[in-house]
């Protein structure tokens, strides 16, 4: 079991943003997390990554509570927003930095980054400071920095929102290959139901901090989702 | 249209997010402004009697002599402290507002500066008392016009120079060279600004039209500024797109990588760069402070110790005020990265020690003036790196105020709170306390030795310090993340 959540609650100013009695995510699942704005998707990610202190309950990765040790940092990669980038570094400096943390030399980093060249599509100048890149390109840099770590657990918040259509489709392909070849556990949140239905093996639907639907993906999934959101 | 721009700008000041959050900083700036302004008012009111004391009976001549001098000193001061009001234009670029209106607004907005008030309160009282009463209204108006337009000319000239040096750093170098050579020439009597000043202003008594010279000067400065703005209207949007400078240091582990990243942070962002540069300028204070009688009984040795501490340690102390806040933008990245908290804390402690070591080594050159400066600096250095810096890192774990490092550091009190004041105040009080007690029982040098020992002993407790800091950071990190997000 990759992630196990028990009795997890988090409130902001009296409003419940996360209330999850129990949730387990198995290794090599590809989870799509959906829900309207304010449903608590990003809050859940932050709780999983030990960036927020829960009111009660625990999140465990590989059986160890995240606030207990830092071991999970060795095999977890996440990109939630541009706050996860070091914006005064150039993109290549940032890749080398992340690579170094994971024991990769420059050559290995270059190799791994160039294997995602088609994702960048030649549009990113790695010599520029990250703060001077466009939002979309910052996202690509952040995602590739995650991918080159070859993580066991990958968390991406709204990765499709800032990408052009071609890049969206490429990203879906990348994530699916990663999931099948490396058995990487992946959690992705998105508002794009089509992408989520196509990508995921399991879909979690959040509403007001609670997971109200837990769906194994089949052909009827998209219809079920559309029905929920079609209020 | 201009009016609604002004209204928006006023709203921006009143409603700015961090003005409420950092009330402490706002009050501090307020007090500083009131202090500076009231000093100028008092000085202005007393100018007549001061000049009378210096040169009895010749107050008017002396006054004429200092006028141009003031405006000469005004230039580098403005260059360093005056902010360019550029960024606030961005939202209007896509609206239906004429470019020329925006340019006018920018120029008008820039006038809101203490530098444009001080000369008026400083000189007008004297001019009313002396020029108006002795030479009549016409001369008075001529003087007033001169004063006013010299001020405005300086204002727009400096803004022009600052904008130019943003586009091309050569302008900055040129500016420093020109100003330095003017001051050197004046100091060595090669030519005298005050002689020109003494010659020019009395001419106004007979030829009022000479007051047009500053007016023309102003018009020139205003026009070049306007055309520069018009040609580079997208200046501040593109200003950051410089190619990256290369500053790579080779380290063996992640802890070293963190330090090298943070050095890049210092060199590539405005506020930390400013902070460090200003602290390094403090190194020069030694030239004013140290002399042959430094260690005599009569010299104010407590002050010397405090100042010597600042000379060797200020850059590390200043940087430490915002130790974690410098990384406001990517604090979450640091918290989930593989390096973990222990390496992070180690890198922080090493970094502030590096920032202390470099000025310390430079400051040893003062030993040429008196060798006893060397043991004094060594003791203060040990005190700082052994005790104060680890302690400062510990205190900073409780600082949850975020800052924006792309803004200038001058008069910027974003993120300043009780914590940052404490981390400067406590070391000073501790230093003075140890010195005061040991000095009164055993004398000066034993006091210096004990200061050194107090720092030297905790150096062996390195791992204990780091453990304590990591322990607290683990508990505090949620508040830090939340606080930095609010910024």
Coordinates of N, CA and C in Angstrom, one line a residue, chain B residues 22-185:
Chain B
X22 N 2.3 44.0 8.2 CA 3.6 44.4 8.8 C 3.4 45.8 9.4
X23 N 2.5 46.0 10.3 CA 2.2 47.3 10.9 C 3.5 47.8 11.6
X24 N 4.2 46.9 12.1 CA 5.5 47.3 12.8 C 6.4 48.0 11.9
X25 N 6.6 47.5 10.7 CA 7.5 48.1 9.7 C 6.9 49.4 9.3
X26 N 5.6 49.5 9.1 CA 5.0 50.8 8.6 C 5.2 51.9 9.7
X27 N 5.0 51.5 10.9 CA 5.2 52.5 12.0 C 6.7 53.0 12.0
X28 N 7.6 52.0 11.8 CA 9.0 52.3 11.8 C 9.3 53.3 10.7
X29 N 8.8 53.0 9.5 CA 9.1 54.0 8.3 C 8.4 55.3 8.7
X30 N 7.2 55.3 9.2 CA 6.6 56.5 9.6 C 7.4 57.4 10.5
X31 N 7.9 56.7 11.6 CA 8.7 57.5 12.5 C 10.0 58.0 11.9
X32 N 10.6 57.2 11.0 CA 11.8 57.6 10.3 C 11.5 58.9 9.5
X33 N 10.4 58.9 8.7 CA 10.1 60.0 7.9 C 9.9 61.2 8.7
X34 N 9.1 61.1 9.8 CA 8.8 62.2 10.6 C 10.1 62.7 11.2
X35 N 10.9 61.8 11.6 CA 12.2 62.2 12.2 C 13.0 63.0 11.2
X36 N 13.2 62.5 10.0 CA 14.0 63.2 9.0 C 13.5 64.5 8.7
X37 N 12.1 64.6 8.5 CA 11.5 65.8 8.2 C 11.6 66.8 9.3
X38 N 11.4 66.4 10.5 CA 11.4 67.4 11.6 C 12.9 67.9 11.8
X39 N 13.8 67.0 11.6 CA 15.2 67.4 11.7 C 15.5 68.5 10.7
X40 N 15.0 68.3 9.4 CA 15.2 69.3 8.4 C 14.5 70.6 8.8
X41 N 13.3 70.5 9.3 CA 12.6 71.7 9.7 C 13.4 72.5 10.8
X42 N 13.8 71.8 11.8 CA 14.6 72.4 12.9 C 15.8 73.1 12.3
X43 N 16.5 72.3 11.5 CA 17.8 72.8 10.9 C 17.5 74.0 10.0
X44 N 16.4 74.0 9.3 CA 16.0 75.1 8.4 C 15.8 76.3 9.3
X45 N 15.1 76.1 10.4 CA 14.7 77.3 11.2 C 16.0 77.9 11.9
X46 N 17.0 77.0 12.1 CA 18.2 77.5 12.8 C 19.3 77.9 11.9
X47 N 19.0 77.7 10.5 CA 20.1 77.9 9.6 C 20.8 79.3 9.7
X48 N 19.9 80.3 10.0 CA 20.5 81.6 10.1 C 21.5 81.7 11.2
X49 N 21.1 81.2 12.4 CA 22.0 81.4 13.5 C 23.2 80.5 13.4
X50 N 23.0 79.3 12.7 CA 24.2 78.4 12.5 C 25.2 79.2 11.6
X51 N 24.7 79.7 10.5 CA 25.6 80.4 9.6 C 26.2 81.6 10.2
X52 N 25.5 82.3 11.1 CA 26.0 83.4 11.8 C 27.2 83.0 12.7
X53 N 27.0 81.9 13.4 CA 28.1 81.4 14.2 C 29.4 81.0 13.4
X54 N 29.1 80.4 12.2 CA 30.3 80.0 11.4 C 31.0 81.2 10.8
X55 N 30.2 82.1 10.2 CA 30.8 83.3 9.6 C 30.0 84.5 9.9
X56 N 30.2 85.1 11.0 CA 29.4 86.2 11.5 C 29.4 87.4 10.4
X57 N 28.2 87.9 10.1 CA 28.1 89.0 9.2 C 28.1 88.6 7.8
X58 N 28.5 87.4 7.4 CA 28.5 87.0 6.0 C 27.6 85.8 5.8
X59 N 26.5 85.8 6.5 CA 25.6 84.6 6.4 C 25.1 84.4 5.0
X60 N 24.8 85.6 4.3 CA 24.2 85.5 2.9 C 25.2 84.8 2.0
X61 N 26.5 85.2 2.1 CA 27.5 84.6 1.2 C 27.7 83.1 1.4
X62 N 27.8 82.8 2.7 CA 27.9 81.4 3.0 C 26.7 80.6 2.5
X63 N 25.5 81.2 2.7 CA 24.3 80.5 2.2 C 24.4 80.2 0.7
X64 N 24.9 81.3 0.0 CA 25.0 81.1 -1.5 C 26.1 80.0 -1.7
X65 N 27.1 79.9 -0.9 CA 28.1 78.9 -1.1 C 27.6 77.5 -0.9
X66 N 26.7 77.3 0.0 CA 26.3 75.9 0.3 C 25.2 75.4 -0.6
X67 N 24.5 76.3 -1.3 CA 23.4 75.9 -2.1 C 23.7 74.8 -3.1
X68 N 24.7 75.1 -4.0 CA 25.0 74.2 -5.1 C 25.6 72.9 -4.4
X69 N 26.3 73.1 -3.4 CA 26.9 72.0 -2.6 C 25.9 71.0 -2.2
X70 N 24.8 71.5 -1.7 CA 23.7 70.7 -1.3 C 23.2 69.8 -2.4
X71 N 23.0 70.5 -3.6 CA 22.4 69.8 -4.7 C 23.4 68.8 -5.3
X72 N 24.7 69.0 -5.1 CA 25.7 68.0 -5.5 C 25.6 66.8 -4.7
X73 N 25.5 66.9 -3.4 CA 25.4 65.8 -2.5 C 24.1 65.1 -2.7
X74 N 23.1 65.9 -3.0 CA 21.7 65.4 -3.3 C 21.7 64.3 -4.4
X75 N 22.6 64.4 -5.4 CA 22.6 63.5 -6.5 C 22.9 62.1 -6.1
X76 N 24.0 61.8 -5.5 CA 24.3 60.4 -5.2 C 23.3 59.8 -4.2
X77 N 22.8 60.7 -3.2 CA 21.8 60.2 -2.2 C 20.6 59.8 -2.9
X78 N 20.1 60.6 -3.8 CA 18.9 60.3 -4.6 C 19.1 59.0 -5.4
X79 N 20.3 58.9 -6.0 CA 20.6 57.8 -6.9 C 20.5 56.5 -6.1
X80 N 20.9 56.5 -4.8 CA 20.9 55.3 -4.0 C 19.5 55.0 -3.5
X81 N 18.8 56.0 -3.0 CA 17.6 55.7 -2.2 C 16.3 55.9 -3.0
X82 N 16.3 56.7 -4.0 CA 15.0 57.0 -4.7 C 14.6 55.9 -5.5
X83 N 13.3 55.5 -5.4 CA 12.8 54.4 -6.1 C 12.2 54.9 -7.5
X84 N 12.3 54.0 -8.4 CA 11.7 54.3 -9.7 C 10.2 53.8 -9.7
X85 N 9.3 54.6 -10.0 CA 7.9 54.2 -9.9 C 7.5 53.5 -11.3
X86 N 8.0 52.3 -11.6 CA 7.7 51.8 -12.9 C 6.7 50.7 -12.8
X87 N 6.8 49.8 -11.9 CA 6.0 48.5 -12.0 C 4.5 48.8 -12.0
X88 N 4.1 49.9 -11.3 CA 2.6 50.1 -11.1 C 1.9 50.3 -12.4
X89 N 2.7 50.5 -13.5 CA 2.1 50.8 -14.8 C 1.5 49.6 -15.5
X90 N 2.0 48.4 -15.2 CA 1.7 47.2 -15.9 C 0.2 47.0 -16.2
X91 N -0.7 47.1 -15.2 CA -2.1 46.8 -15.5 C -2.7 47.8 -16.5
X92 N -2.2 48.9 -16.6 CA -2.8 49.9 -17.5 C -2.4 49.7 -19.0
X93 N -1.3 48.9 -19.2 CA -0.8 48.8 -20.6 C -1.9 48.3 -21.5
X94 N -2.8 47.4 -21.0 CA -3.8 46.9 -22.0 C -5.1 47.6 -21.9
X95 N -5.1 48.7 -21.1 CA -6.4 49.5 -21.0 C -6.3 50.6 -22.0
X96 N -7.5 51.2 -22.2 CA -7.6 52.4 -23.1 C -7.0 53.6 -22.5
X97 N -5.7 53.7 -22.2 CA -5.1 54.8 -21.7 C -4.0 55.2 -22.6
X98 N -3.9 56.5 -22.9 CA -2.8 57.0 -23.8 C -1.5 56.8 -23.2
X99 N -0.5 56.5 -24.0 CA 0.9 56.3 -23.5 C 1.4 57.6 -22.9
X100 N 1.1 58.7 -23.5 CA 1.6 60.0 -23.0 C 1.1 60.2 -21.6
X101 N -0.2 59.8 -21.4 CA -0.8 60.0 -20.0 C -0.1 59.2 -19.0
X102 N 0.2 58.0 -19.4 CA 0.9 57.1 -18.5 C 2.3 57.6 -18.1
X103 N 3.0 58.2 -19.2 CA 4.3 58.8 -18.9 C 4.2 60.0 -18.0
X104 N 3.2 60.8 -18.3 CA 3.0 61.9 -17.3 C 2.8 61.5 -15.9
X105 N 2.0 60.4 -15.8 CA 1.6 59.9 -14.5 C 2.9 59.4 -13.8
X106 N 3.7 58.7 -14.6 CA 4.9 58.1 -14.0 C 5.8 59.2 -13.5
X107 N 5.9 60.3 -14.3 CA 6.8 61.4 -13.9 C 6.2 62.1 -12.6
X108 N 4.9 62.3 -12.6 CA 4.2 63.0 -11.5 C 4.4 62.1 -10.3
X109 N 4.1 60.8 -10.4 CA 4.1 59.9 -9.3 C 5.5 59.9 -8.6
X110 N 6.6 60.0 -9.5 CA 7.9 60.0 -8.9 C 8.2 61.1 -8.0
X111 N 7.5 62.2 -8.2 CA 7.8 63.4 -7.4 C 7.5 63.3 -5.9
X112 N 6.6 62.3 -5.6 CA 6.3 62.0 -4.2 C 7.5 61.4 -3.5
X113 N 8.4 62.3 -3.0 CA 9.6 61.8 -2.4 C 10.1 62.8 -1.4
X114 N 10.6 62.3 -0.3 CA 11.1 63.1 0.7 C 12.2 64.1 0.2
X115 N 12.9 63.6 -0.8 CA 14.0 64.4 -1.4 C 13.5 65.7 -2.0
X116 N 12.2 65.7 -2.3 CA 11.6 66.9 -2.9 C 10.9 67.8 -1.9
X117 N 11.1 67.5 -0.6 CA 10.5 68.3 0.4 C 11.6 69.0 1.3
X118 N 12.7 68.2 1.5 CA 13.7 68.6 2.4 C 14.4 69.9 2.0
X119 N 14.8 70.1 0.7 CA 15.4 71.4 0.4 C 14.5 72.6 0.7
X120 N 13.2 72.4 0.5 CA 12.3 73.5 0.7 C 12.2 73.9 2.1
X121 N 12.0 72.9 3.0 CA 12.0 73.3 4.4 C 13.3 73.7 5.0
X122 N 14.3 73.2 4.3 CA 15.7 73.5 4.8 C 16.1 75.0 4.4
X123 N 15.8 75.4 3.2 CA 16.3 76.7 2.8 C 15.3 77.9 2.8
X124 N 14.0 77.5 2.6 CA 13.1 78.6 2.5 C 13.0 79.5 3.7
X125 N 13.0 79.0 4.9 CA 13.0 79.9 6.1 C 14.1 80.9 6.1
X126 N 15.3 80.5 5.7 CA 16.4 81.4 5.7 C 16.2 82.4 4.6
X127 N 15.7 82.0 3.4 CA 15.4 82.9 2.3 C 14.4 83.9 2.7
X128 N 13.4 83.5 3.4 CA 12.4 84.5 3.9 C 13.0 85.5 4.8
X129 N 13.8 85.0 5.8 CA 14.4 85.9 6.8 C 15.5 86.8 6.2
X130 N 16.3 86.3 5.3 CA 17.4 87.1 4.8 C 17.2 87.7 3.4
X131 N 16.8 86.9 2.4 CA 16.7 87.4 1.1 C 15.5 88.3 0.9
X132 N 14.3 87.9 1.4 CA 13.1 88.6 1.2 C 13.2 90.0 1.9
X133 N 13.7 90.0 3.1 CA 13.7 91.2 3.9 C 14.8 92.2 3.4
X134 N 15.9 91.6 3.0 CA 17.0 92.6 2.7 C 17.0 93.0 1.2
X135 N 16.6 92.1 0.3 CA 16.7 92.4 -1.1 C 15.4 92.5 -1.9
X136 N 14.3 92.3 -1.2 CA 13.0 92.5 -1.8 C 12.4 91.3 -2.5
X137 N 11.1 91.4 -2.9 CA 10.4 90.3 -3.4 C 11.0 89.7 -4.7
X138 N 11.4 90.6 -5.6 CA 11.9 90.1 -6.9 C 13.1 89.1 -6.7
X139 N 14.0 89.5 -5.9 CA 15.2 88.7 -5.7 C 14.7 87.4 -5.0
X140 N 13.8 87.5 -4.1 CA 13.3 86.4 -3.4 C 12.7 85.3 -4.3
X141 N 11.9 85.9 -5.2 CA 11.3 85.0 -6.2 C 12.3 84.3 -7.1
X142 N 13.3 85.1 -7.5 CA 14.4 84.5 -8.3 C 15.1 83.4 -7.6
X143 N 15.3 83.6 -6.3 CA 16.0 82.5 -5.5 C 15.1 81.3 -5.4
X144 N 13.8 81.6 -5.2 CA 12.8 80.5 -5.0 C 12.8 79.7 -6.3
X145 N 12.7 80.4 -7.4 CA 12.7 79.7 -8.7 C 13.9 78.8 -8.8
X146 N 15.1 79.4 -8.5 CA 16.3 78.6 -8.6 C 16.3 77.3 -7.8
X147 N 15.9 77.5 -6.5 CA 15.8 76.4 -5.6 C 14.9 75.3 -6.1
X148 N 13.7 75.7 -6.5 CA 12.7 74.8 -6.9 C 13.1 74.0 -8.1
X149 N 13.6 74.7 -9.1 CA 13.9 74.0 -10.3 C 15.2 73.3 -10.3
X150 N 16.2 73.7 -9.4 CA 17.4 72.9 -9.2 C 17.0 71.5 -8.6
X151 N 16.0 71.6 -7.7 CA 15.5 70.4 -7.1 C 14.9 69.5 -8.1
X152 N 14.0 70.0 -8.9 CA 13.3 69.2 -9.9 C 14.3 68.7 -11.0
X153 N 15.3 69.5 -11.3 CA 16.2 69.1 -12.3 C 17.0 67.9 -11.8
X154 N 17.5 68.0 -10.5 CA 18.2 66.9 -9.9 C 17.3 65.6 -10.0
X155 N 16.0 65.8 -9.6 CA 15.1 64.7 -9.5 C 15.0 64.0 -10.8
X156 N 14.8 64.7 -11.9 CA 14.6 64.0 -13.2 C 15.9 63.5 -13.8
X157 N 17.0 64.2 -13.4 CA 18.3 63.8 -13.9 C 18.6 62.4 -13.3
X158 N 18.4 62.3 -12.0 CA 18.7 61.1 -11.3 C 17.9 59.9 -11.8
X159 N 16.6 60.3 -12.0 CA 15.7 59.2 -12.5 C 16.1 58.7 -13.9
X160 N 16.6 59.7 -14.7 CA 17.1 59.4 -16.0 C 18.3 58.4 -15.9
X161 N 19.2 58.8 -15.0 CA 20.4 58.0 -14.8 C 20.1 56.6 -14.3
X162 N 19.2 56.6 -13.4 CA 18.8 55.3 -12.9 C 18.2 54.4 -13.9
X163 N 17.3 54.9 -14.7 CA 16.7 54.1 -15.8 C 17.8 53.7 -16.8
X164 N 18.7 54.6 -17.1 CA 19.8 54.3 -18.0 C 20.6 53.1 -17.5
X165 N 20.9 53.2 -16.2 CA 21.8 52.1 -15.7 C 21.1 50.8 -15.5
X166 N 19.7 50.8 -15.5 CA 19.0 49.5 -15.5 C 19.2 48.9 -16.9
X167 N 19.1 49.8 -17.9 CA 19.3 49.2 -19.3 C 20.7 48.7 -19.5
X168 N 21.7 49.5 -19.0 CA 23.1 49.2 -19.3 C 23.9 49.5 -18.1
X169 N 24.6 48.5 -17.5 CA 25.3 48.7 -16.3 C 26.5 49.7 -16.4
X170 N 26.9 49.9 -17.7 CA 28.0 50.8 -17.9 C 27.7 52.2 -17.4
X171 N 26.4 52.6 -17.4 CA 26.0 53.9 -16.9 C 26.2 54.0 -15.4
X172 N 26.0 52.9 -14.7 CA 26.3 52.9 -13.3 C 27.7 53.1 -13.0
X173 N 28.6 52.4 -13.7 CA 30.0 52.6 -13.5 C 30.4 54.0 -13.8
X174 N 29.9 54.5 -15.0 CA 30.2 55.9 -15.4 C 29.8 56.9 -14.3
X175 N 28.6 56.7 -13.8 CA 28.0 57.6 -12.8 C 28.9 57.6 -11.5
X176 N 29.3 56.4 -11.1 CA 30.1 56.3 -9.9 C 31.4 57.0 -10.1
X177 N 32.0 56.8 -11.3 CA 33.3 57.4 -11.6 C 33.2 58.9 -11.6
X178 N 32.2 59.5 -12.3 CA 32.0 60.9 -12.4 C 31.8 61.5 -11.0
X179 N 30.9 61.0 -10.3 CA 30.6 61.5 -8.9 C 31.9 61.4 -8.1
X180 N 32.5 60.3 -8.1 CA 33.7 60.2 -7.3 C 34.8 61.2 -7.7
X181 N 35.0 61.4 -9.0 CA 36.0 62.4 -9.4 C 35.6 63.8 -9.0
X182 N 34.3 64.1 -9.1 CA 33.9 65.5 -8.7 C 34.2 65.7 -7.2
X183 N 33.9 64.7 -6.4 CA 34.1 64.8 -5.0 C 35.6 64.9 -4.7
X184 N 36.4 64.0 -5.4 CA 37.8 64.1 -5.2 C 38.4 65.4 -5.5
X185 N 38.0 66.0 -6.7 CA 38.5 67.3 -7.1 C 38.1 68.3 -6.1

